[in-house]
Short mmCIF file of C-alpha atoms in Angstrom, two decimals:
data_model
loop_
_atom_site.label_atom_id
_atom_site.label_comp_id
_atom_site.label_asym_id
_atom_site.label_seq_id
_atom_site.Cartn_x
_atom_site.Cartn_y
_atom_site.Cartn_z
CA UNK A 146 55.19 24.51 67.01
CA UNK A 147 56.00 21.46 69.19
CA UNK A 148 59.52 19.82 68.03
CA UNK A 149 59.51 15.97 68.60
CA UNK A 150 62.66 14.50 68.60
CA UNK A 151 63.19 10.53 68.05
CA UNK A 152 65.46 7.59 68.49
CA UNK A 153 64.78 4.29 66.57
CA UNK A 154 67.78 1.80 67.59
CA UNK A 155 67.73 -1.67 67.40
CA UNK A 156 66.45 -3.84 70.05
CA UNK A 157 69.20 -5.03 72.44
CA UNK A 158 70.15 -8.74 71.12
CA UNK A 159 69.77 -7.48 67.27
CA UNK A 160 72.47 -7.51 65.06
CA UNK A 161 73.61 -4.20 64.00
CA UNK A 162 75.60 -4.88 60.89
CA UNK A 163 76.21 -1.51 59.86
CA UNK A 164 77.40 -0.73 63.69
CA UNK A 165 79.73 -3.30 63.49
CA UNK A 166 81.21 -2.22 60.26
CA UNK A 167 81.99 1.31 61.84
CA UNK A 168 83.19 -0.39 64.58
CA UNK A 169 85.89 -1.97 62.47
CA UNK A 170 86.58 0.77 60.24
CA UNK A 171 87.65 2.41 63.32
CA UNK A 172 89.95 -0.05 64.82
CA UNK A 173 91.62 0.34 61.26
CA UNK A 174 91.79 3.94 61.19
CA UNK A 175 93.87 3.56 64.97
CA UNK A 176 90.86 3.96 67.45
CA UNK A 177 91.83 1.39 69.87
CA UNK A 178 89.58 1.78 72.50
CA UNK A 179 86.60 1.41 70.72
CA UNK A 180 83.89 -1.43 72.39
CA UNK A 181 80.89 -1.32 70.45
CA UNK A 182 79.04 0.56 67.69
CA UNK A 183 75.34 1.23 67.50
CA UNK A 184 73.75 3.20 64.46
CA UNK A 185 69.75 4.13 64.43
CA UNK A 186 67.82 6.49 63.04
CA UNK A 187 66.99 10.10 64.62
CA UNK A 188 63.88 11.87 63.66
CA UNK A 189 62.65 15.50 64.21
CA UNK A 190 59.33 16.14 63.55
CA UNK A 191 58.21 19.84 63.75
CA UNK A 192 54.47 20.82 63.97
CA UNK A 193 52.03 23.82 62.35
CA UNK A 194 52.33 26.95 64.09
CA UNK A 195 50.43 26.36 67.35
CA UNK A 196 49.94 22.77 66.26
CA UNK A 197 50.90 20.33 69.21
CA UNK A 198 51.63 16.01 69.53
CA UNK A 199 51.04 14.47 71.99
CA UNK A 200 53.29 11.46 73.41
CA UNK A 201 50.08 8.81 72.19
CA UNK A 202 50.15 10.66 68.91
CA UNK A 203 53.73 10.22 68.84
CA UNK A 204 53.92 6.74 70.05
CA UNK A 205 51.09 5.81 67.02
CA UNK A 206 53.74 7.34 64.45
CA UNK A 207 56.69 4.95 66.06
CA UNK A 208 54.66 1.78 65.95
CA UNK A 209 52.86 2.55 62.63
CA UNK A 210 55.50 4.64 60.46
CA UNK A 211 59.35 4.93 61.53
CA UNK A 212 60.39 1.84 63.94
CA UNK A 213 59.82 -1.74 63.33
CA UNK A 214 58.37 -2.88 65.96
CA UNK A 215 59.62 -6.52 65.49
CA UNK A 216 63.56 -5.28 65.46
CA UNK A 217 63.59 -1.54 66.51
CA UNK A 218 62.30 -0.14 69.72
CA UNK A 219 62.16 4.18 69.58
CA UNK A 220 62.06 7.37 72.78
CA UNK A 221 61.57 10.69 72.10
CA UNK A 222 61.03 14.17 74.01
CA UNK A 223 58.13 16.95 72.79
CA UNK A 224 59.32 20.21 73.17
CA UNK B 52 83.66 3.30 79.94
CA UNK B 53 82.53 6.51 78.26
CA UNK B 54 79.45 6.62 76.14
CA UNK B 55 79.33 8.72 73.08
CA UNK B 56 76.11 9.98 71.44
CA UNK B 57 76.40 11.46 68.04
CA UNK B 58 73.73 13.02 65.59
CA UNK B 59 74.35 13.63 62.51
CA UNK B 60 71.92 15.32 59.87
CA UNK B 61 71.32 17.06 56.84
CA UNK B 62 72.77 21.21 56.79
CA UNK B 63 70.01 23.10 56.56
CA UNK B 64 68.92 23.82 53.17
CA UNK B 65 70.10 20.28 52.08
CA UNK B 66 67.04 18.54 50.65
CA UNK B 67 65.91 15.26 52.60
CA UNK B 68 63.99 13.22 50.61
CA UNK B 69 63.46 10.61 53.45
CA UNK B 70 62.08 13.15 55.48
CA UNK B 71 59.99 14.47 53.04
CA UNK B 72 58.17 11.02 52.28
CA UNK B 73 57.35 10.39 56.09
CA UNK B 74 56.15 13.84 56.08
CA UNK B 75 53.44 13.17 52.95
CA UNK B 76 53.02 9.56 54.86
CA UNK B 77 52.01 11.24 57.89
CA UNK B 78 49.61 13.80 56.32
CA UNK B 79 47.97 10.63 54.27
CA UNK B 80 47.74 9.26 58.05
CA UNK B 81 45.97 11.60 59.34
CA UNK B 82 48.56 13.41 61.03
CA UNK B 83 47.59 16.92 59.53
CA UNK B 84 49.69 19.81 61.64
CA UNK B 85 53.10 17.96 60.83
CA UNK B 86 55.07 20.90 59.53
CA UNK B 87 58.40 19.35 58.42
CA UNK B 88 60.78 15.71 59.05
CA UNK B 89 63.90 15.38 58.76
CA UNK B 90 65.74 12.05 59.20
CA UNK B 91 69.14 11.68 60.48
CA UNK B 92 71.68 9.01 61.87
CA UNK B 93 71.77 8.38 65.38
CA UNK B 94 75.59 6.49 66.68
CA UNK B 95 76.60 5.59 70.08
CA UNK B 96 79.98 4.39 70.26
CA UNK B 97 81.23 3.16 73.72
CA UNK B 98 84.73 2.83 74.78
CA UNK B 99 86.21 -0.30 76.16
CA UNK B 100 86.82 -0.61 80.47
CA UNK B 101 88.62 3.01 81.67
CA UNK B 102 88.98 4.10 77.98
CA UNK B 103 87.65 7.50 77.66
CA UNK B 104 87.27 9.59 74.12
CA UNK B 105 87.76 13.12 73.80
CA UNK B 106 86.02 15.80 71.71
CA UNK B 107 88.86 16.45 69.34
CA UNK B 108 89.05 12.38 68.61
CA UNK B 109 85.18 12.08 68.28
CA UNK B 110 85.26 15.07 65.91
CA UNK B 111 87.79 13.51 63.96
CA UNK B 112 85.59 10.31 63.67
CA UNK B 113 82.66 12.98 62.81
CA UNK B 114 85.07 14.45 59.91
CA UNK B 115 86.44 11.17 58.80
CA UNK B 116 84.14 8.41 58.80
CA UNK B 117 80.77 9.65 60.10
CA UNK B 118 79.66 12.36 58.53
CA UNK B 119 79.42 13.83 54.65
CA UNK B 120 80.94 17.57 55.15
CA UNK B 121 79.21 18.64 52.13
CA UNK B 122 75.82 17.88 52.80
CA UNK B 123 75.81 17.08 57.01
CA UNK B 124 76.41 18.52 60.33
CA UNK B 125 76.74 16.77 63.37
CA UNK B 126 76.80 17.12 66.96
CA UNK B 127 77.55 14.98 70.06
CA UNK B 128 77.35 14.30 74.07
CA UNK B 129 80.46 12.48 75.70
CA UNK B 130 79.32 10.70 79.02
#
C-alpha cells in the first residue's frame, strides 16, 4: 500500500479570500500577531494492496484533476 | 516569524463525499489501483515579526474556528 499526501495551495500573488476571512476572524478573536493565513486543500490517496503510485502518475493526477494550473500549485510526498 | 501548518481532516468513519467523488473520477481516468481518497483542509498561519504562537493557542484556534469538533480532527506543526 502506498500513501500519497498532496497539498494544493494558491500560487503566490493569487488572492485567497477564505484565508483573508480567517485572518480577520482571528484578529477579532484577539490573536493580534497573525500576519497572514493561506488556506489550501490536503488530499490523501491510498492505493490497493501492493499497488504503487509513481511521481509521474501523481503529477498527472494533480495537473488533470486536483489543482487548477492557472491559480494553484501543488506538492506531494509518496510513502 | 513563526509558521504554523495545520491539517484538518474528517474523523475516521465520517463519510467524505468529496473524497469519494475524486476516487470515482480517478477510477474513470484509468487509475485502477486507488483504494481511497480523503480530502481535508490545509491552513498556513504566519505570525508577525518576532511573534510566536504556542501549541495551546493553535489548539484553541482549531477548536474554536478551523475544525468542526463533531466531524473533524486536526494536527499541526509550528516552525
